[in-house]
Coordinates of N, CA and C in Angstrom, one line a residue:
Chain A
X1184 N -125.2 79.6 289.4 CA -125.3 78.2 289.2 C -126.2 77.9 287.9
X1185 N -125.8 77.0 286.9 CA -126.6 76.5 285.8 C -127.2 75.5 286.6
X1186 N -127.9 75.1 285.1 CA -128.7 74.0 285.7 C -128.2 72.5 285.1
X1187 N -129.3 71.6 284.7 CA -128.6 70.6 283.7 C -128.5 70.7 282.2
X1188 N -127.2 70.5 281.8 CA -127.4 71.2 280.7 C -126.8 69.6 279.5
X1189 N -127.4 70.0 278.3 CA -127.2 68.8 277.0 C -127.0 69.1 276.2
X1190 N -126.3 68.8 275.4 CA -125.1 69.1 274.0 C -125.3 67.8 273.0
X1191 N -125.1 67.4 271.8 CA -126.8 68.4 271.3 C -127.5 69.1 271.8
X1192 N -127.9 69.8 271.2 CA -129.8 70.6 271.0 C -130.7 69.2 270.9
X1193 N -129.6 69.4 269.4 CA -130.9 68.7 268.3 C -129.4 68.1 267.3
X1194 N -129.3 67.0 267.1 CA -128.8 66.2 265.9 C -129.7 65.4 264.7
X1195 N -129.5 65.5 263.4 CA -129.8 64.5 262.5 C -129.0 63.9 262.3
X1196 N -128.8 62.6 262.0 CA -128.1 61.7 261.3 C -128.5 60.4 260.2
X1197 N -127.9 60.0 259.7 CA -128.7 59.2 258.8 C -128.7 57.5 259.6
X1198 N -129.4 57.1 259.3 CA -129.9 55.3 259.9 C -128.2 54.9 259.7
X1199 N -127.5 54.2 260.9 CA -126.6 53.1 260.7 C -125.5 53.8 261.6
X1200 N -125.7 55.1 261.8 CA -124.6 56.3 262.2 C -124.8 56.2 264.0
X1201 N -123.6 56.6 264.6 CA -123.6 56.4 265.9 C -123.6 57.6 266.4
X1202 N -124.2 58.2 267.2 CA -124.2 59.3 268.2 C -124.1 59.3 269.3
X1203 N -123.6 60.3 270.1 CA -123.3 60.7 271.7 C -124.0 61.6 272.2
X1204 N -124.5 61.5 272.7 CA -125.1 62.9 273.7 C -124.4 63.2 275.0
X1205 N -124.2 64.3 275.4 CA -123.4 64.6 276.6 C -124.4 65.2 277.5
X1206 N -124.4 64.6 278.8 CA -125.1 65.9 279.9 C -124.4 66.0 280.7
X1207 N -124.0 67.5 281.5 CA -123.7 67.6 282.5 C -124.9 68.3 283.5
X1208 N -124.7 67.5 284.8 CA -125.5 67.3 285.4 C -125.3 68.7 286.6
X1209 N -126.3 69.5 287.4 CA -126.5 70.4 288.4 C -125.2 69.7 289.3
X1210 N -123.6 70.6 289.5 CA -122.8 70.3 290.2 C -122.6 69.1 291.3
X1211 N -123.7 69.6 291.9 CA -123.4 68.9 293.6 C -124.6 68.0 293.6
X1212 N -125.0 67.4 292.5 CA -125.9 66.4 292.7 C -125.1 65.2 291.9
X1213 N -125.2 63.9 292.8 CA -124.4 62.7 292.9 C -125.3 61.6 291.8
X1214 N -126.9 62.2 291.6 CA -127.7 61.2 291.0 C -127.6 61.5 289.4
X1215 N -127.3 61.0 288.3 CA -128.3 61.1 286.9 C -128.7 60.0 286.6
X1216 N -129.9 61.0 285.4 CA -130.3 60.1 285.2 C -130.9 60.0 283.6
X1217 N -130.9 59.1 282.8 CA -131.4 59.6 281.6 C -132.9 59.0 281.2
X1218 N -133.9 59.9 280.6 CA -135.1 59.3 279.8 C -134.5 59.5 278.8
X1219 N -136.3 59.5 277.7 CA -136.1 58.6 276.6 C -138.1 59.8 276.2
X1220 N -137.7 60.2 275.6 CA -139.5 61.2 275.3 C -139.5 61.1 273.8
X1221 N -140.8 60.7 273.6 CA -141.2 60.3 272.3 C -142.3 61.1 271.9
X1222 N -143.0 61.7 271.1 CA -143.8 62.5 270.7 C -144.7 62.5 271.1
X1223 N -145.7 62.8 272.0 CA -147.0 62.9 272.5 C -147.0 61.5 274.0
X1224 N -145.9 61.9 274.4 CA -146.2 60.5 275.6 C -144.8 60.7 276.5
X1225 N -145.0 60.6 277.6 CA -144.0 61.1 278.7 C -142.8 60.5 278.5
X1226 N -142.0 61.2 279.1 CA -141.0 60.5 279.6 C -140.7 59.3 280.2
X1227 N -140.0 58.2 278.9 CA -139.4 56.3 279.4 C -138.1 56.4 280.4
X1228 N -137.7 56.3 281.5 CA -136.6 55.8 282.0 C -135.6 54.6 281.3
X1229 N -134.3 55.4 281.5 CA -133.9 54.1 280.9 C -132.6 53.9 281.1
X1230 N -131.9 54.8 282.2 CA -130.8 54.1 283.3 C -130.5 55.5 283.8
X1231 N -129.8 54.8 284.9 CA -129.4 55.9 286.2 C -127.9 56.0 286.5
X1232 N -127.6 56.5 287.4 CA -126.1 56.5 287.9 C -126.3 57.3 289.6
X1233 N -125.7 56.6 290.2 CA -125.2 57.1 291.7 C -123.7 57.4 291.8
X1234 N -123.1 58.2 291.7 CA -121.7 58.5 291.3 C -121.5 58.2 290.0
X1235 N -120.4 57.4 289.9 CA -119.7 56.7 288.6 C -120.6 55.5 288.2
X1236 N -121.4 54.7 289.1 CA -121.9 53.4 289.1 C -123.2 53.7 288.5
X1237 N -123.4 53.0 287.2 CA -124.8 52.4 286.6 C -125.4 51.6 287.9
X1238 N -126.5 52.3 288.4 CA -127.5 51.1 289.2 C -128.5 50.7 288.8
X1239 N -129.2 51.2 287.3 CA -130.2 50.5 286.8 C -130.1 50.6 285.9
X1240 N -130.9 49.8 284.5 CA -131.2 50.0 283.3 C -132.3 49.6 282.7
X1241 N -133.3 49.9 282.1 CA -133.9 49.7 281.6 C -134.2 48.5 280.2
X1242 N -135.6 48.0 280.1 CA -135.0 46.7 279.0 C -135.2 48.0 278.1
X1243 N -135.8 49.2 277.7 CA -135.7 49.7 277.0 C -134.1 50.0 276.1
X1244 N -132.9 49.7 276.8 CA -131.6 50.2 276.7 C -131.3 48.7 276.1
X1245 N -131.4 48.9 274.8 CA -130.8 47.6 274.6 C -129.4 47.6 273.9
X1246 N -128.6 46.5 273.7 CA -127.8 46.5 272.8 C -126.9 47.7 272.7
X1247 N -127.4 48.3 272.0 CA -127.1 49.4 270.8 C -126.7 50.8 271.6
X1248 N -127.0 50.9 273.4 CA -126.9 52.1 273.6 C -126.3 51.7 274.9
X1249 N -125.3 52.3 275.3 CA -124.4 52.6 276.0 C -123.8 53.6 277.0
X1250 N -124.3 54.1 278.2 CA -124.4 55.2 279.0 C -123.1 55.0 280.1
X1251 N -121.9 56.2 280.3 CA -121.2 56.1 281.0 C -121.1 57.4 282.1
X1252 N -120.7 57.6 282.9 CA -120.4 58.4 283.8 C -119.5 57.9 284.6
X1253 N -117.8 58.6 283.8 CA -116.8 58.2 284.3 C -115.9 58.7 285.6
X1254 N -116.4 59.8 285.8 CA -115.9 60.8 286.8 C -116.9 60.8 287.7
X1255 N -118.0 60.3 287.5 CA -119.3 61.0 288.9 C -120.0 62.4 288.2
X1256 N -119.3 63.0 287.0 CA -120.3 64.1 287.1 C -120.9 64.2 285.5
X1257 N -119.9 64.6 284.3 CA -120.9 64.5 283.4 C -120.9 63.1 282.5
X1258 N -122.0 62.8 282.4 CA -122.5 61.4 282.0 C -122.4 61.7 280.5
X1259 N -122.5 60.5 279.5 CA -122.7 60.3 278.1 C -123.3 59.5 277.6
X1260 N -124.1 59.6 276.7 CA -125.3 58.3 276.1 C -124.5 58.2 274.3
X1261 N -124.5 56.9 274.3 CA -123.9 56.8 272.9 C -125.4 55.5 272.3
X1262 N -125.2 56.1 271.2 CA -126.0 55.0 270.4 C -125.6 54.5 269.3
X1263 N -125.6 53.5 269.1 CA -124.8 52.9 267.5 C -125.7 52.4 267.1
X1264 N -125.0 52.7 265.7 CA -125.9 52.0 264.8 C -127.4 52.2 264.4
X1265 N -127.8 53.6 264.7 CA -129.5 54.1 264.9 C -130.0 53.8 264.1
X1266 N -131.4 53.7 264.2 CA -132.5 53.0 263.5 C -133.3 54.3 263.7
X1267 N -134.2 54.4 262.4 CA -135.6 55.8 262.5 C -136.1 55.4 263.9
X1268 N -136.2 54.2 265.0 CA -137.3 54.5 266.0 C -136.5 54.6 267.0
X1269 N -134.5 55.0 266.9 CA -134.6 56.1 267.7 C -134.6 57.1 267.7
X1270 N -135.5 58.0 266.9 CA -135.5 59.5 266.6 C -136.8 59.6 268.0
X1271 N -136.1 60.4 269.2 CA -136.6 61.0 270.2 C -135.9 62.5 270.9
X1272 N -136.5 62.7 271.9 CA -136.2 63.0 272.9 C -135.3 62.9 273.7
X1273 N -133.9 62.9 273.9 CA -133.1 62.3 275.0 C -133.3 63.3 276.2
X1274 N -133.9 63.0 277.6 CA -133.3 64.1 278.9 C -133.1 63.7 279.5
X1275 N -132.3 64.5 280.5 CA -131.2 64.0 281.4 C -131.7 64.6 282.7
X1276 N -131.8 64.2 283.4 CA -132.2 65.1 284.6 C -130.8 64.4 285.6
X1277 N -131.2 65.5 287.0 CA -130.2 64.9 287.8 C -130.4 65.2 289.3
X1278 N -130.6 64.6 290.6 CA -130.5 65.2 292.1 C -129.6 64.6 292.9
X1279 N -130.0 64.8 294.2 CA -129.5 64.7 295.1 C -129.8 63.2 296.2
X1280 N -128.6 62.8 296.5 CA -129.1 61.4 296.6 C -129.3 61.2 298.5
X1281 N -131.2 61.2 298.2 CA -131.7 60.8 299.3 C -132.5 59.9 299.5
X1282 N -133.0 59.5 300.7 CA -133.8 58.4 300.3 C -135.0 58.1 298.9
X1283 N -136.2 59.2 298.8 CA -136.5 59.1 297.7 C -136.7 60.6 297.5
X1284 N -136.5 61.5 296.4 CA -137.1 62.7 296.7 C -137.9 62.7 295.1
X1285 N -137.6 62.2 294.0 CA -138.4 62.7 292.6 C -138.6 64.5 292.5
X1286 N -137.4 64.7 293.0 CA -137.3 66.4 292.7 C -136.2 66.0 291.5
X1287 N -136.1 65.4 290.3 CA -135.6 65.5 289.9 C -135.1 67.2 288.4
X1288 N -133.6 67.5 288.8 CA -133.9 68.9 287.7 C -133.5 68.3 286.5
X1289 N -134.8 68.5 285.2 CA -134.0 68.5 283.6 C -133.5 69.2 282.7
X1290 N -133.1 68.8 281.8 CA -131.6 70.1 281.0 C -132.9 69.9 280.0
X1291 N -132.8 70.6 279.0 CA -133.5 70.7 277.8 C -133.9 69.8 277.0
X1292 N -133.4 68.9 276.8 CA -133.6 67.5 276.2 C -132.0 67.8 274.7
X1293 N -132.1 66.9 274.5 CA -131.3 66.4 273.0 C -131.9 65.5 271.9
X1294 N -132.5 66.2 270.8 CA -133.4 66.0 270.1 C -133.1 65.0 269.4
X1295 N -132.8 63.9 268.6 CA -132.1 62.9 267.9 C -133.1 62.5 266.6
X1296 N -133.2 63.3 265.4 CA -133.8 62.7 264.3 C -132.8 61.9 263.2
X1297 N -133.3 60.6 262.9 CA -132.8 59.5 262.4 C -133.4 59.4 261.0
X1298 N -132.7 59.4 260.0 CA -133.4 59.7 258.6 C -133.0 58.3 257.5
Chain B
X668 N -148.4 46.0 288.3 CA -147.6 46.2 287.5 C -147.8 48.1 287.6
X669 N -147.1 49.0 287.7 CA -147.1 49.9 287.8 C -147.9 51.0 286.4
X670 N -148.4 52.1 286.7 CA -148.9 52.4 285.3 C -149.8 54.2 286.2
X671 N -149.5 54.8 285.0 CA -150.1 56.3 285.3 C -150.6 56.6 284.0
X672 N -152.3 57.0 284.3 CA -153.3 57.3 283.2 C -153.6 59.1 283.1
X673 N -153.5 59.1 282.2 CA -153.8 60.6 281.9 C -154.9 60.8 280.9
X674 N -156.0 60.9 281.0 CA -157.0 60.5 280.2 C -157.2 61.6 279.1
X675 N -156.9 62.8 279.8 CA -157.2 64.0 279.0 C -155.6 64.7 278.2
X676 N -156.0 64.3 276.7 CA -155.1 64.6 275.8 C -154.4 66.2 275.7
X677 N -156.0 66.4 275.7 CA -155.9 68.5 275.6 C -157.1 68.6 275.9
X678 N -156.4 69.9 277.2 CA -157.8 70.8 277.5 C -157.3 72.4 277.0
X679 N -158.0 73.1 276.6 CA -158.7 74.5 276.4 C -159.5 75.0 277.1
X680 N -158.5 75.8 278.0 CA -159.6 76.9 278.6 C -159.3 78.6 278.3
X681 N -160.1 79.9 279.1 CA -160.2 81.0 278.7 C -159.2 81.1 279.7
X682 N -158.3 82.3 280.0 CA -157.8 82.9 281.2 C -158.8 83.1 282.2
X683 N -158.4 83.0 283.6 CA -159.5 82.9 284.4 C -160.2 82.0 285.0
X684 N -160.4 81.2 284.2 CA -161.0 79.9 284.4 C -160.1 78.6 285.3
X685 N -160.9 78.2 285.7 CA -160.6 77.2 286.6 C -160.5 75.7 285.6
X686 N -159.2 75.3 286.3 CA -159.0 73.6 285.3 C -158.7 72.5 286.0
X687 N -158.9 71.1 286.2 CA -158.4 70.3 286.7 C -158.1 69.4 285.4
X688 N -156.8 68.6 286.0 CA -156.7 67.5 285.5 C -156.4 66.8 286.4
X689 N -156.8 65.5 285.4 CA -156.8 64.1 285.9 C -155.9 63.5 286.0
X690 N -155.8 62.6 286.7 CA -154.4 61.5 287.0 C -155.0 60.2 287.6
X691 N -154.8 58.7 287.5 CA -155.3 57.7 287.9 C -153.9 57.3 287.8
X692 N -153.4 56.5 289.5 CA -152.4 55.9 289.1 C -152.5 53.7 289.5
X693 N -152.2 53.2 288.9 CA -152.4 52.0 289.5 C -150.7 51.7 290.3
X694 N -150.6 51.1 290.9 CA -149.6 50.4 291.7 C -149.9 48.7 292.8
X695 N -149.0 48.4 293.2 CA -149.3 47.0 294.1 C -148.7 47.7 295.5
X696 N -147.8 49.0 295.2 CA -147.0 49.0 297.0 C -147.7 50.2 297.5
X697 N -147.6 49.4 298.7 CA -148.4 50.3 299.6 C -147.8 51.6 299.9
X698 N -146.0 51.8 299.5 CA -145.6 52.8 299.9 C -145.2 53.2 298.3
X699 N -145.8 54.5 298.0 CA -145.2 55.2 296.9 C -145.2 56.7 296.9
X700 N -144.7 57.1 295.7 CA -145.4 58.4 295.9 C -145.4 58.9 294.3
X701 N -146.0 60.1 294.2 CA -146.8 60.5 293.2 C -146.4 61.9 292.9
X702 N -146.4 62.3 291.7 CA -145.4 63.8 291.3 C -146.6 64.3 290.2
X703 N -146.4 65.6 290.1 CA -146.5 66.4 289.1 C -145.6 67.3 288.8
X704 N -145.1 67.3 287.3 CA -144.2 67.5 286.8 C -144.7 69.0 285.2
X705 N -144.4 69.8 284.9 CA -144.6 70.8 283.7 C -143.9 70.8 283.1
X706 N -144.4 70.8 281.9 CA -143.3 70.7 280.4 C -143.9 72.3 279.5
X707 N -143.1 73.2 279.4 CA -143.3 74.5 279.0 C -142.9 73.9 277.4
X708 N -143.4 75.2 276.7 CA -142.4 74.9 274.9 C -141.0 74.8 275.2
X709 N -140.3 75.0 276.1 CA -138.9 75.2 276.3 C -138.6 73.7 276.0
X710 N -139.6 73.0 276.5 CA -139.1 71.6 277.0 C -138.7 70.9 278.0
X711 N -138.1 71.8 279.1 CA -137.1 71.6 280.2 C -138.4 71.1 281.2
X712 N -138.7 70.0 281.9 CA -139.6 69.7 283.1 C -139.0 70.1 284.3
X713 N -140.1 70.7 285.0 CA -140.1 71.1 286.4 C -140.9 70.5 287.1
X714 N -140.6 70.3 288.3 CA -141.1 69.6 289.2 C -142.1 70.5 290.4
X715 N -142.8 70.1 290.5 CA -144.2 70.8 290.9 C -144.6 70.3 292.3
X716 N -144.7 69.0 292.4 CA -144.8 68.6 293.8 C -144.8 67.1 293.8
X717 N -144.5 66.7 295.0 CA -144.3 65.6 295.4 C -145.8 64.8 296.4
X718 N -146.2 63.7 296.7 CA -146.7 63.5 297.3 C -146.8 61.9 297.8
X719 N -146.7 61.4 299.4 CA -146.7 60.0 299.5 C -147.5 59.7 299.8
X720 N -147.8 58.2 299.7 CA -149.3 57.2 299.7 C -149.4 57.8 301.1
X721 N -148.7 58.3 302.1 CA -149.3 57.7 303.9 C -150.0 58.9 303.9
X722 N -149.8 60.0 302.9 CA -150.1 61.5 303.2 C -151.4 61.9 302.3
X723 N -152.6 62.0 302.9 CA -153.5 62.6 302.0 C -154.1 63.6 302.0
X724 N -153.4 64.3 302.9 CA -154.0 66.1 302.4 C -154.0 66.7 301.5
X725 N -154.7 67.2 301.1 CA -154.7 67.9 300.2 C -153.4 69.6 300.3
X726 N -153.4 69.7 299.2 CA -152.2 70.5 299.4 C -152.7 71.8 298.1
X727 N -152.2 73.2 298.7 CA -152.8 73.9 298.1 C -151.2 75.0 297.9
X728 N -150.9 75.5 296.6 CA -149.5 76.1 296.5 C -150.0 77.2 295.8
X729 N -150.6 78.4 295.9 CA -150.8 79.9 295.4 C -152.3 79.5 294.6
X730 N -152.1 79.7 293.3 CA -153.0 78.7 292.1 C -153.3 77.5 291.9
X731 N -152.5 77.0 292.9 CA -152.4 75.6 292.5 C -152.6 74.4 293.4
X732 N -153.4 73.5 293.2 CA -153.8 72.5 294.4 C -154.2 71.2 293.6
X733 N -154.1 70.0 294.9 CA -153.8 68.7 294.4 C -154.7 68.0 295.6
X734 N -155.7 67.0 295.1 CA -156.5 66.4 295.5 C -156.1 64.8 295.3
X735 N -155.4 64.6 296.5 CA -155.1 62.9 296.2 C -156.2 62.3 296.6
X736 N -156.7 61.2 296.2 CA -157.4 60.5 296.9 C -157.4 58.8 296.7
X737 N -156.8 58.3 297.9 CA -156.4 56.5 298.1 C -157.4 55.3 297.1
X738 N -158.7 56.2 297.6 CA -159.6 55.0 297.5 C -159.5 55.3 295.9
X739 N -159.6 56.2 295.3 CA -160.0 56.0 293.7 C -158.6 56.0 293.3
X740 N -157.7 56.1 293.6 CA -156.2 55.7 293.2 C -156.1 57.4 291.7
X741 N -156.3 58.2 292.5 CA -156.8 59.8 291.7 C -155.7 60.6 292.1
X742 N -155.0 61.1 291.6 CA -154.2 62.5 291.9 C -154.6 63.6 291.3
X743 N -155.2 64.2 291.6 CA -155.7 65.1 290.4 C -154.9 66.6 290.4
X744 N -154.7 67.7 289.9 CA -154.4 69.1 289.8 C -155.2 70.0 289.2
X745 N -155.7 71.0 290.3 CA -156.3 72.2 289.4 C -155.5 73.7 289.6
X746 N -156.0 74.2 288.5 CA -155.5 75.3 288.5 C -156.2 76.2 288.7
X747 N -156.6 77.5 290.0 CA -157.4 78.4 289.9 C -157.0 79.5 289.3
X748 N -158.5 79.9 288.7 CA -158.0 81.1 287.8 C -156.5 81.4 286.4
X749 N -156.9 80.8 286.0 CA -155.5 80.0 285.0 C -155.0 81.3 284.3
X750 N -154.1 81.1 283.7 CA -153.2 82.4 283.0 C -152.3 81.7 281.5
X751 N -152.2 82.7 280.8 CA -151.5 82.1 279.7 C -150.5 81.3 279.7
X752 N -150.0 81.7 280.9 CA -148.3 81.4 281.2 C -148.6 79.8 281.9
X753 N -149.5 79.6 282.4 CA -149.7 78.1 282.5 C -150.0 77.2 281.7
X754 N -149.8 77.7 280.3 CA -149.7 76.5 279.0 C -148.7 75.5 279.2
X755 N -148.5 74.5 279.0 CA -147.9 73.4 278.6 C -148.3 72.5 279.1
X756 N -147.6 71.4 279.0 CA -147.6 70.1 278.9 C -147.7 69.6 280.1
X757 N -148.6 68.8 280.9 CA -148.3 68.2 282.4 C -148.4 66.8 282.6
X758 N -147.7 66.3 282.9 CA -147.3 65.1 283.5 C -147.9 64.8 284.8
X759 N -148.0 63.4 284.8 CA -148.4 63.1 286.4 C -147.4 61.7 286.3
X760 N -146.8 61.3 287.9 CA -145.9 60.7 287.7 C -145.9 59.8 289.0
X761 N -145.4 58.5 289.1 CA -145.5 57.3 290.2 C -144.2 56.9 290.5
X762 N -143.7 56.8 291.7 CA -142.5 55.9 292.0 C -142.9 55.0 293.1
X763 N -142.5 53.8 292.6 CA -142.4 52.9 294.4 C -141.0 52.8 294.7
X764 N -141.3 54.0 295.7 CA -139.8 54.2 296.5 C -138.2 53.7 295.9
X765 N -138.2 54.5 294.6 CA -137.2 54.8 294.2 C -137.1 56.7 293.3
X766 N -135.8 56.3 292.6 CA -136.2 57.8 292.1 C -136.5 57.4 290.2
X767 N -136.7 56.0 290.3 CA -137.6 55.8 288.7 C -138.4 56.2 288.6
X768 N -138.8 57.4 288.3 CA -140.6 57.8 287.6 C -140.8 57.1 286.5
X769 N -142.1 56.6 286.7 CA -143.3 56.1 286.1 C -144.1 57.3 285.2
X770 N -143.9 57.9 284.3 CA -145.1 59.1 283.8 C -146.5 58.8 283.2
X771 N -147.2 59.4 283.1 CA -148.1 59.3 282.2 C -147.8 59.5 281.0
X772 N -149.1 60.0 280.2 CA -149.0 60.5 278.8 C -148.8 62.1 278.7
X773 N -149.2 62.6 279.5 CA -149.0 64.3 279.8 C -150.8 64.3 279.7
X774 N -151.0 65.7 279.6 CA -152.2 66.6 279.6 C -151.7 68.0 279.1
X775 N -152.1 68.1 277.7 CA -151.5 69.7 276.8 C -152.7 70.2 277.5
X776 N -152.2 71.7 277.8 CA -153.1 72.5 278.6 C -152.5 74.2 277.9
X777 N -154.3 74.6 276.9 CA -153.6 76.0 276.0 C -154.8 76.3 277.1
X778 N -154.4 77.6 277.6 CA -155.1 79.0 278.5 C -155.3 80.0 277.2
X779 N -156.2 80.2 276.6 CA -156.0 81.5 275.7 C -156.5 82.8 276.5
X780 N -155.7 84.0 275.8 CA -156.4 85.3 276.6 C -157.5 86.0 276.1

């Protein structure tokens, strides 16, 4: 069994350019979820999925960024149009959906520097 | 309004040595619960433990043990006897009964040998 895994690593692109990040999430877990890690400061939440269905988002998620999970399993964060202050962190974590557990597992992150 | 303080940026200690960090969480719901989470150089966070408001024992895992306490709104984590390999980055984390963590700032933690 892997774990969660994210494609990017690591992207540059230049300010105005749109990018995807892909996660596939730990098989048999029905929850993802994506943060948002910025240099010296935890992990921002900034939307979820319970199957196929977005149940939250963040006001951090504005506009510009767009998260699908069309099948239930691997999810995709797209960003258009990037600005230098989204050069972060993207991770993805993912579990099992119970009442509340915060065992959530994360893939490596997907590094996004905006130039 | 929900919020998790991590006051200590970086600690340094020797191998051997005993370390605690701090965690202060504020909240309004009486029912939540509280996480500690590790961030290695890899990057990848692992999840360390869980803990709910109704539950305040203290909990002790090999090296590792966690002192909640209600009244000062404190989660704290120490590490006995520390080892290199417990370098990284630690999180302390809040949810009211969902699975949205709340993090702090982390706590960099170098063990030198």
């Amino acid at each position: 069994d892997t774990g969660v895994s994210q494609d990017p690593r690591h992207k540059i692109t230049k300010r105005g350019q749109n990018v995807t990040f892909r996660c596939d999430p730990i098989s048999e877990h029905n929850r993802l979820y994506w943060y948002r890690q910025t240099l010296g400061q935890g992990p921002e939440f900034l939307t979820y999925f319970q199957n196929e269905a977005q149940l939250e988002k963040s006001r951090l998620l504005s506009d510009r960024f767009s998260a699908e999970r069309p099948k239930g399993s691997f999810s995709t964060l797209e960003i258009q149009r990037t600005e230098q202050g989204d050069s972060a962190m993207y991770l993805c974590a993912s579990s099992l959906e119970v009442v509340v557990t915060g065992e959530l597992f994360f893939g490596e992150g997907s590094r996004l520097t905006v130039l | 309004a929900q919020k998790v303080t991590q006051a200590q940026t970086e600690i340094s200690v020797v191998e051997k040595e005993d370390v605690t960090l701090d965690c202060v969480y504020e909240t309004r719901d009486t029912t939540y619960y509280l996480f500690w989470y590790k961030q290695p150089p890899s990057g990848e966070l692992v999840f360390l433990i869980r803990r709910n408001s109704f539950d305040e024992q203290n909990e002790i895992s090999g090296r590792y043990s966690w002192n909640f306490q209600k009244s000062t709104s404190s989660f704290n984590f120490t590490i006995t006897a520390s080892q290199v390999v417990d370098s990284a980055v630690y999180f302390c984390a809040l949810s009211e009964n969902t699975d949205k963590l709340i993090f702090g700032t982390g706590t960099r933690l170098q063990v030198f040998p």
